[in-house]
Amino acid sequence: MDIGVCLPIPARGGPGQAEDFAAAARRAEELGFESVWASDDPAGRGSAPDAVTALSAAAAATTRIRVGYGVPTVSAEGADHLAERLAYLQSRSGGRVLLRVGAGGSYDEGGGGDVGVAGDAERGERTDRGLERLRGLLAESYAAGGGIGPALVSRVPWPPCLIGGRSDASLRRAARHYGWFPDLASAADLAGARPGLNALAAASHGITQPTMSTAVPVALHPTGAGERHAPSAGHLLSHYGDDVERAAALLIRAEPSEAAEAIVAYARAGADRLVLRFPVADWRAQYELAAQAAQLARSALPLRSTATAGNQTGCGGWARVTLDVERRGESGAGEGSGTYSFVNPLGADHLEDEFAAALEEGVREGLAGEARTVRVHRAWVHAVDANESVFRRAGREAVTKALAAERAGTER
């Protein structure tokens, strides 16, 4: 599971500076986090500098880490302005942007968005039209300033689009865009939504599992220091407005080993990304403690690896698979035990029997006799000229990559 962190953006009127955002992003990249995040103000509770200012400073100071940009909602009328901001960020970051689009309801869009009254349905339609227009605008060439400064941008790549909200309409939209990102979701929330989200995606375009992300508040304290030494979460929780009670219930207030258990729970529930939001004043210590928790969590989880095989022009078909490979000693797959298990929880409805058999054959070739349990996490086949050989190659390459990553970690 990828782990991202929010940039230390102060409350409205606070003294946040570009150098603060740059320093935070550099440290997050050094610590191995996948992304840094900032969001536009959903309802007047926002921050002094806007999200694009913070993220552009973060992008300029880093080379690898992704920059996550959250917007409350998208409409056709506002798509032009948002396109300029996104184009600027994509140009500034070299295509590292992640876009989260809310449903326009409460802070986490948990109770609102597309259901119940005409206004919600109209809001959903506006979001769909806005996303369609936004995608079209980013494919055009135009001058994009984003409120920061002029920059000529040509055919900006469409970023991964992660959809907020928990209504049926929001889930359908998330399935179409390959990613779901409800704020303040528990591990149980994600696990419960996974089967329905998978079915919607499979019916829409054949993707067996769209990505799932969520964000949670975190206030960590050093090992052995006791909870009383954790930073105050009052300011952190105040960001959630009407949802402060839910935020308080999901707050991870713990030392790194306990926080690792929470991270593992989210990963086992099917989360692909967890974004951590910290008390602003203590972000440096919080980043360090979170990195410790992330490392502990990774050592307890299977190795996840993705590989793509075939001709991606469509001629001859192509496949993309993501696999979880148990580490040595887990699930009875200890070194030299002679056991091997291949698990396809997606089922024949999502991965046809002949493709699953070819994938297993490739996995077995990649393992080269090592005793492991390999579980299919996600699989996607091009609809034209699909064939077993691409799944065989993708399976072999994914397992080979996972084993190489484990060996590299052991050597370090």
Short mmCIF file of C-alpha atoms in Angstrom, two decimals:
data_model
loop_
_atom_site.label_atom_id
_atom_site.label_comp_id
_atom_site.label_asym_id
_atom_site.label_seq_id
_atom_site.Cartn_x
_atom_site.Cartn_y
_atom_site.Cartn_z
CA MET A 1 0.00 0.00 0.00
CA ASP A 2 1.22 3.49 -0.83
CA ILE A 3 1.35 6.04 1.98
CA GLY A 4 1.05 9.75 1.39
CA VAL A 5 1.24 12.72 3.75
CA CYS A 6 -0.45 16.10 3.80
CA LEU A 7 1.72 19.18 3.49
CA PRO A 8 1.90 21.35 6.63
CA ILE A 9 -0.54 24.04 5.52
CA PRO A 10 -1.53 26.30 8.46
CA ALA A 11 -4.98 27.59 9.31
CA ARG A 12 -6.31 30.65 7.53
CA GLY A 13 -4.06 33.59 8.27
CA GLY A 14 -1.14 31.33 9.22
CA PRO A 15 2.45 32.00 8.16
CA GLY A 16 2.95 29.19 5.64
CA GLN A 17 5.73 29.90 3.15
CA ALA A 18 6.85 28.20 -0.06
CA GLU A 19 10.12 27.16 1.59
CA ASP A 20 8.13 25.30 4.28
CA PHE A 21 6.25 23.31 1.65
CA ALA A 22 9.45 22.59 -0.25
CA ALA A 23 11.23 21.39 2.89
CA ALA A 24 8.30 19.17 3.85
CA ALA A 25 8.10 17.63 0.39
CA ARG A 26 11.85 16.98 0.27
CA ARG A 27 11.73 15.25 3.64
CA ALA A 28 8.67 13.22 2.66
CA GLU A 29 10.48 12.07 -0.48
CA GLU A 30 13.61 11.15 1.52
CA LEU A 31 11.49 9.12 3.95
CA GLY A 32 9.95 7.12 1.11
CA PHE A 33 6.38 8.43 1.11
CA GLU A 34 4.50 8.04 -2.16
CA SER A 35 2.80 11.45 -2.30
CA VAL A 36 2.25 14.83 -0.67
CA TRP A 37 -1.21 16.40 -0.62
CA ALA A 38 -2.95 19.74 -0.40
CA SER A 39 -6.59 20.60 -1.05
CA ASP A 40 -8.64 23.59 -2.06
CA ASP A 41 -10.88 24.97 0.67
CA PRO A 42 -14.27 23.20 0.55
CA ALA A 43 -16.30 25.62 2.68
CA GLY A 44 -14.34 28.52 4.05
CA ARG A 45 -12.33 26.45 6.49
CA GLY A 46 -9.24 26.38 4.29
CA SER A 47 -5.72 27.59 4.49
CA ALA A 48 -3.82 30.81 3.87
CA PRO A 49 -1.85 29.79 0.75
CA ASP A 50 -3.86 27.87 -1.83
CA ALA A 51 -3.17 24.28 -2.74
CA VAL A 52 -1.50 25.00 -6.07
CA THR A 53 0.99 27.36 -4.41
CA ALA A 54 1.93 24.67 -1.89
CA LEU A 55 2.09 21.84 -4.41
CA SER A 56 4.06 23.77 -7.01
CA ALA A 57 6.69 24.53 -4.36
CA ALA A 58 6.69 20.85 -3.40
CA ALA A 59 7.04 19.71 -7.01
CA ALA A 60 9.91 22.08 -7.73
CA ALA A 61 11.84 20.78 -4.72
CA THR A 62 11.48 17.06 -5.51
CA THR A 63 12.00 14.59 -8.34
CA ARG A 64 10.00 11.46 -7.53
CA ILE A 65 7.21 11.99 -5.02
CA ARG A 66 3.73 12.52 -6.44
CA VAL A 67 1.72 15.67 -5.72
CA GLY A 68 -1.91 15.12 -4.75
CA TYR A 69 -4.34 17.94 -5.47
CA GLY A 70 -7.78 17.81 -3.87
CA VAL A 71 -10.71 19.84 -5.18
CA PRO A 72 -14.20 19.88 -3.60
CA THR A 73 -15.99 19.30 -6.89
CA VAL A 74 -15.78 20.01 -10.63
CA SER A 75 -18.33 21.74 -12.83
CA ALA A 76 -18.32 22.51 -16.54
CA GLU A 77 -18.29 26.22 -15.65
CA GLY A 78 -15.25 25.87 -13.40
CA ALA A 79 -13.36 23.40 -15.58
CA ASP A 80 -11.43 26.10 -17.47
CA HIS A 81 -9.91 27.55 -14.31
CA LEU A 82 -9.17 24.11 -12.87
CA ALA A 83 -7.58 23.04 -16.18
CA GLU A 84 -5.12 25.93 -15.95
CA ARG A 85 -4.18 24.99 -12.40
CA LEU A 86 -3.80 21.30 -13.23
CA ALA A 87 -1.81 22.06 -16.37
CA TYR A 88 0.55 24.24 -14.38
CA LEU A 89 1.04 21.53 -11.75
CA GLN A 90 1.56 18.80 -14.35
CA SER A 91 4.15 20.94 -16.09
CA ARG A 92 5.84 21.92 -12.84
CA SER A 93 5.99 18.33 -11.55
CA GLY A 94 6.75 16.51 -14.79
CA GLY A 95 3.42 14.66 -14.77
CA ARG A 96 3.39 13.62 -11.09
CA VAL A 97 -0.09 14.94 -10.25
CA LEU A 98 -2.83 12.93 -8.55
CA LEU A 99 -6.29 14.54 -8.68
CA ARG A 100 -8.94 13.93 -6.04
CA VAL A 101 -12.43 15.19 -6.90
CA GLY A 102 -15.00 15.39 -4.13
CA ALA A 103 -18.76 15.03 -4.39
CA GLY A 104 -19.41 18.50 -3.05
CA GLY A 105 -21.15 17.35 0.13
CA SER A 106 -19.72 17.42 3.65
CA TYR A 107 -15.97 17.59 4.22
CA ASP A 108 -15.51 13.89 3.53
CA GLU A 109 -18.48 13.71 1.13
CA GLY A 110 -19.67 10.77 3.20
CA GLY A 111 -23.27 11.75 3.60
CA GLY A 112 -23.80 13.93 0.54
CA GLY A 113 -23.30 13.58 -3.14
CA ASP A 114 -25.83 12.56 -5.76
CA VAL A 115 -28.49 10.87 -3.65
CA GLY A 116 -31.76 11.85 -2.03
CA VAL A 117 -32.76 15.21 -3.48
CA ALA A 118 -32.80 16.84 -6.88
CA GLY A 119 -29.97 19.15 -5.91
CA ASP A 120 -27.69 16.20 -5.23
CA ALA A 121 -28.53 14.59 -8.58
CA GLU A 122 -27.89 17.87 -10.38
CA ARG A 123 -24.58 18.22 -8.57
CA GLY A 124 -23.59 14.77 -9.76
CA GLU A 125 -24.49 15.65 -13.34
CA ARG A 126 -22.45 18.85 -13.09
CA THR A 127 -19.49 16.84 -11.81
CA ASP A 128 -19.71 14.41 -14.73
CA ARG A 129 -19.93 17.24 -17.25
CA GLY A 130 -17.09 19.07 -15.53
CA LEU A 131 -14.80 16.04 -15.61
CA GLU A 132 -15.54 15.46 -19.29
CA ARG A 133 -14.75 19.07 -20.13
CA LEU A 134 -11.65 19.07 -17.94
CA ARG A 135 -10.25 16.02 -19.70
CA GLY A 136 -10.83 17.66 -23.06
CA LEU A 137 -9.18 20.91 -22.02
CA LEU A 138 -6.05 19.17 -20.77
CA ALA A 139 -5.63 17.56 -24.18
CA GLU A 140 -5.47 20.99 -25.82
CA SER A 141 -2.57 23.44 -26.09
CA TYR A 142 -2.95 26.73 -24.27
CA ALA A 143 -1.18 29.12 -21.93
CA ALA A 144 -1.60 27.95 -18.33
CA GLY A 145 -0.74 30.15 -15.39
CA GLY A 146 -2.75 28.66 -12.54
CA GLY A 147 -2.51 31.96 -10.70
CA ILE A 148 1.23 31.43 -10.25
CA GLY A 149 2.84 32.62 -13.44
CA PRO A 150 2.56 32.08 -17.20
CA ALA A 151 3.72 28.78 -18.63
CA LEU A 152 3.01 27.40 -22.10
CA VAL A 153 1.61 23.90 -21.75
CA SER A 154 0.91 21.54 -24.64
CA ARG A 155 -1.28 18.44 -24.35
CA VAL A 156 -1.03 17.98 -20.63
CA PRO A 157 -1.40 14.32 -19.59
CA TRP A 158 -4.60 13.47 -17.76
CA PRO A 159 -3.68 12.65 -14.13
CA PRO A 160 -5.04 9.67 -12.19
CA CYS A 161 -8.48 10.85 -11.06
CA LEU A 162 -9.69 9.66 -7.64
CA ILE A 163 -13.37 10.23 -6.85
CA GLY A 164 -14.74 11.06 -3.40
CA GLY A 165 -18.20 10.39 -2.02
CA ARG A 166 -19.96 7.24 -0.86
CA SER A 167 -23.28 7.37 -2.66
CA ASP A 168 -24.16 4.88 -5.38
CA ALA A 169 -23.60 7.58 -8.01
CA SER A 170 -20.20 8.43 -6.56
CA LEU A 171 -19.16 4.78 -6.62
CA ARG A 172 -20.25 4.46 -10.26
CA ARG A 173 -18.21 7.55 -11.09
CA ALA A 174 -15.22 6.15 -9.20
CA ALA A 175 -15.50 2.89 -11.14
CA ARG A 176 -15.49 4.77 -14.44
CA HIS A 177 -12.40 6.76 -13.44
CA TYR A 178 -10.56 3.75 -11.94
CA GLY A 179 -10.15 5.22 -8.44
CA TRP A 180 -12.17 5.86 -5.26
CA PHE A 181 -11.06 8.22 -2.48
CA PRO A 182 -13.59 8.74 0.32
CA ASP A 183 -12.22 10.84 3.16
CA LEU A 184 -12.45 9.55 6.74
CA ALA A 185 -13.22 5.95 5.75
CA SER A 186 -12.46 3.14 8.16
CA ALA A 187 -10.83 -0.11 7.08
CA ALA A 188 -14.25 -1.77 7.47
CA ASP A 189 -15.82 0.87 5.20
CA LEU A 190 -13.33 0.08 2.44
CA ALA A 191 -13.62 -3.69 2.81
CA GLY A 192 -17.41 -3.49 2.70
CA ALA A 193 -17.43 -1.35 -0.44
CA ARG A 194 -14.85 -3.37 -2.37
CA PRO A 195 -17.14 -6.08 -3.89
CA GLY A 196 -19.66 -3.56 -5.23
CA LEU A 197 -16.94 -1.26 -6.57
CA ASN A 198 -15.27 -4.18 -8.32
CA ALA A 199 -18.52 -5.24 -9.95
CA LEU A 200 -19.23 -1.71 -11.18
CA ALA A 201 -15.75 -1.41 -12.69
CA ALA A 202 -15.90 -4.82 -14.35
CA ALA A 203 -19.25 -3.96 -15.92
CA SER A 204 -18.01 -0.54 -17.04
CA HIS A 205 -14.68 -1.34 -18.68
CA GLY A 206 -13.29 -4.68 -17.51
CA ILE A 207 -11.02 -3.40 -14.74
CA THR A 208 -11.27 -5.94 -11.94
CA GLN A 209 -10.33 -3.64 -9.08
CA PRO A 210 -10.21 0.17 -9.15
CA THR A 211 -7.83 1.70 -6.65
CA MET A 212 -9.10 2.65 -3.18
CA SER A 213 -7.60 5.48 -1.12
CA THR A 214 -8.59 7.32 2.02
CA ALA A 215 -7.22 9.99 4.35
CA VAL A 216 -7.13 9.87 8.15
CA PRO A 217 -5.92 12.19 10.94
CA VAL A 218 -2.80 11.05 12.80
CA ALA A 219 -1.12 12.27 16.01
CA LEU A 220 1.88 10.05 16.81
CA HIS A 221 4.19 9.92 19.83
CA PRO A 222 7.60 8.23 20.26
CA THR A 223 7.78 4.65 21.48
CA GLY A 224 7.51 4.51 25.25
CA ALA A 225 6.65 8.18 25.62
CA GLY A 226 2.97 7.60 26.36
CA GLU A 227 -0.05 9.15 24.72
CA ARG A 228 0.21 12.31 26.80
CA HIS A 229 3.28 13.22 24.73
CA ALA A 230 1.35 13.07 21.45
CA PRO A 231 0.71 16.50 19.91
CA SER A 232 -2.67 18.09 20.41
CA ALA A 233 -5.18 16.97 17.81
CA GLY A 234 -7.59 19.85 18.37
CA HIS A 235 -6.39 21.99 15.47
CA LEU A 236 -6.06 18.93 13.27
CA LEU A 237 -9.65 17.81 13.92
CA SER A 238 -11.01 21.33 13.44
CA HIS A 239 -10.29 20.95 9.71
CA TYR A 240 -13.18 18.50 9.46
CA GLY A 241 -15.95 20.89 10.49
CA ASP A 242 -19.26 19.02 10.77
CA ASP A 243 -17.41 15.69 10.59
CA VAL A 244 -15.22 16.30 13.63
CA GLU A 245 -16.81 13.44 15.61
CA ARG A 246 -16.10 10.93 12.86
CA ALA A 247 -12.56 12.30 12.48
CA ALA A 248 -11.98 11.93 16.22
CA ALA A 249 -13.20 8.33 16.10
CA LEU A 250 -10.77 7.49 13.28
CA LEU A 251 -7.83 9.48 14.69
CA ILE A 252 -4.69 7.31 14.90
CA ARG A 253 -3.21 8.51 18.20
CA ALA A 254 -0.45 6.03 18.90
CA GLU A 255 3.23 5.14 18.86
CA PRO A 256 4.73 3.79 15.59
CA SER A 257 4.16 0.09 16.32
CA GLU A 258 0.48 0.70 17.10
CA ALA A 259 0.09 2.95 14.08
CA ALA A 260 1.62 0.18 11.97
CA GLU A 261 -1.20 -2.12 13.05
CA ALA A 262 -3.73 0.42 11.79
CA ILE A 263 -1.87 0.73 8.49
CA VAL A 264 -1.83 -3.05 8.09
CA ALA A 265 -5.59 -3.15 8.76
CA TYR A 266 -6.20 -0.67 5.95
CA ALA A 267 -3.93 -2.60 3.59
CA ARG A 268 -5.65 -5.90 4.35
CA ALA A 269 -9.02 -4.22 3.79
CA GLY A 270 -7.92 -3.48 0.23
CA ALA A 271 -6.67 0.11 0.47
CA ASP A 272 -4.13 1.03 -2.20
CA ARG A 273 -3.23 4.37 -0.61
CA LEU A 274 -3.49 5.88 2.86
CA VAL A 275 -2.96 9.64 3.21
CA LEU A 276 -1.95 10.84 6.68
CA ARG A 277 -2.90 14.29 7.99
CA PHE A 278 -0.82 15.60 10.90
CA PRO A 279 -0.87 18.49 13.39
CA VAL A 280 0.76 21.31 11.44
CA ALA A 281 3.11 22.57 14.15
CA ASP A 282 4.75 19.18 14.62
CA TRP A 283 4.98 17.91 11.05
CA ARG A 284 8.73 17.16 11.13
CA ALA A 285 8.50 14.78 14.08
CA GLN A 286 5.24 13.35 12.75
CA TYR A 287 6.76 12.56 9.35
CA GLU A 288 9.64 10.71 11.05
CA LEU A 289 7.33 8.69 13.30
CA ALA A 290 5.01 7.89 10.42
CA ALA A 291 7.93 6.63 8.35
CA GLN A 292 8.82 4.28 11.20
CA ALA A 293 5.22 3.03 11.31
CA ALA A 294 5.16 2.56 7.54
CA GLN A 295 8.34 0.49 7.62
CA LEU A 296 6.96 -1.73 10.38
CA ALA A 297 3.73 -2.17 8.42
CA ARG A 298 5.54 -3.10 5.21
CA SER A 299 7.49 -5.83 6.97
CA ALA A 300 4.20 -7.41 8.02
CA LEU A 301 2.54 -7.26 4.60
CA PRO A 302 3.04 -9.28 1.41
CA LEU A 303 5.16 -7.81 -1.38
CA ARG A 304 2.94 -6.19 -4.02
CA SER A 305 4.18 -6.04 -7.60
CA THR A 306 2.62 -4.95 -10.91
CA ALA A 307 3.70 -5.94 -14.40
CA THR A 308 2.38 -5.33 -17.91
CA ALA A 309 3.00 -7.64 -20.86
CA GLY A 310 2.02 -7.73 -24.50
CA ASN A 311 1.66 -5.21 -27.30
CA GLN A 312 0.01 -2.11 -25.85
CA THR A 313 -1.04 -0.89 -29.30
CA GLY A 314 -3.80 -3.49 -29.09
CA CYS A 315 -2.40 -5.83 -31.72
CA GLY A 316 -1.98 -9.21 -30.06
CA GLY A 317 -3.51 -8.06 -26.77
CA TRP A 318 -1.92 -6.99 -23.51
CA ALA A 319 -2.46 -7.60 -19.81
CA ARG A 320 -1.63 -5.87 -16.56
CA VAL A 321 -1.57 -7.78 -13.29
CA THR A 322 -0.86 -6.88 -9.68
CA LEU A 323 0.09 -9.69 -7.32
CA ASP A 324 0.70 -10.06 -3.59
CA VAL A 325 3.61 -12.39 -2.86
CA GLU A 326 3.89 -13.68 0.71
CA ARG A 327 7.29 -13.21 2.26
CA ARG A 328 9.37 -16.16 3.41
CA GLY A 329 7.92 -17.88 6.42
CA GLU A 330 4.38 -16.50 5.97
CA SER A 331 1.26 -18.62 5.53
CA GLY A 332 3.24 -21.85 5.70
CA ALA A 333 5.26 -20.91 2.65
CA GLY A 334 8.59 -21.11 4.38
CA GLU A 335 11.80 -21.58 2.47
CA GLY A 336 12.31 -25.23 1.62
CA SER A 337 8.85 -26.30 2.81
CA GLY A 338 7.91 -27.52 -0.65
CA THR A 339 4.53 -25.80 -0.54
CA TYR A 340 3.10 -23.53 -3.19
CA SER A 341 -0.28 -21.82 -3.36
CA PHE A 342 -1.81 -19.62 -6.05
CA VAL A 343 -4.95 -17.75 -5.02
CA ASN A 344 -7.27 -15.99 -7.46
CA PRO A 345 -9.89 -14.24 -5.30
CA LEU A 346 -11.19 -12.27 -8.27
CA GLY A 347 -13.10 -15.29 -9.56
CA ALA A 348 -13.96 -16.41 -13.07
CA ASP A 349 -16.41 -13.52 -13.48
CA HIS A 350 -13.48 -11.11 -13.54
CA LEU A 351 -10.60 -13.29 -14.71
CA GLU A 352 -11.49 -16.09 -17.10
CA ASP A 353 -10.29 -19.58 -16.28
CA GLU A 354 -7.82 -19.79 -19.17
CA PHE A 355 -6.27 -16.45 -18.22
CA ALA A 356 -6.03 -17.48 -14.55
CA ALA A 357 -4.33 -20.74 -15.59
CA ALA A 358 -1.85 -18.89 -17.81
CA LEU A 359 -1.17 -16.37 -15.03
CA GLU A 360 -0.51 -19.18 -12.57
CA GLU A 361 1.90 -20.81 -15.01
CA GLY A 362 3.84 -17.57 -15.35
CA VAL A 363 3.88 -17.11 -11.58
CA ARG A 364 5.27 -20.62 -11.12
CA GLU A 365 8.00 -19.90 -13.66
CA GLY A 366 8.92 -16.67 -11.87
CA LEU A 367 9.07 -18.38 -8.47
CA ALA A 368 11.60 -20.90 -9.85
CA GLY A 369 10.91 -23.37 -7.06
CA GLU A 370 10.57 -20.90 -4.18
CA ALA A 371 7.72 -21.79 -1.82
CA ARG A 372 5.34 -18.84 -1.56
CA THR A 373 1.68 -17.95 -1.60
CA VAL A 374 0.78 -15.64 -4.47
CA ARG A 375 -2.57 -13.84 -4.47
CA VAL A 376 -4.02 -11.95 -7.44
CA HIS A 377 -4.80 -8.40 -6.39
CA ARG A 378 -5.78 -6.88 -9.72
CA ALA A 379 -5.83 -8.01 -13.34
CA TRP A 380 -6.75 -6.22 -16.53
CA VAL A 381 -6.77 -7.54 -20.06
CA HIS A 382 -7.18 -5.54 -23.25
CA ALA A 383 -10.54 -6.48 -24.78
CA VAL A 384 -9.16 -6.95 -28.29
CA ASP A 385 -7.24 -10.11 -29.22
CA ALA A 386 -6.72 -11.14 -25.59
CA ASN A 387 -4.62 -14.25 -25.19
CA GLU A 388 -3.06 -16.40 -22.50
CA SER A 389 0.56 -15.64 -23.36
CA VAL A 390 0.38 -12.05 -22.14
CA PHE A 391 -0.93 -13.18 -18.76
CA ARG A 392 1.82 -15.76 -18.51
CA ARG A 393 4.52 -13.14 -19.16
CA ALA A 394 2.90 -10.57 -16.86
CA GLY A 395 2.67 -13.09 -14.02
CA ARG A 396 6.29 -14.15 -14.43
CA GLU A 397 7.54 -10.56 -14.51
CA ALA A 398 5.44 -9.44 -11.51
CA VAL A 399 6.71 -12.25 -9.30
CA THR A 400 10.30 -11.76 -10.46
CA LYS A 401 10.08 -8.07 -9.52
CA ALA A 402 8.64 -8.86 -6.09
CA LEU A 403 11.36 -11.38 -5.29
CA ALA A 404 14.07 -8.98 -6.47
CA ALA A 405 12.65 -6.26 -4.20
CA GLU A 406 12.70 -8.63 -1.24
CA ARG A 407 16.30 -9.64 -1.92
CA ALA A 408 17.33 -6.00 -2.22
CA GLY A 409 15.67 -5.23 1.11
CA THR A 410 17.38 -8.18 2.78
CA GLU A 411 20.77 -7.10 1.45
CA ARG A 412 20.29 -3.59 2.83
#
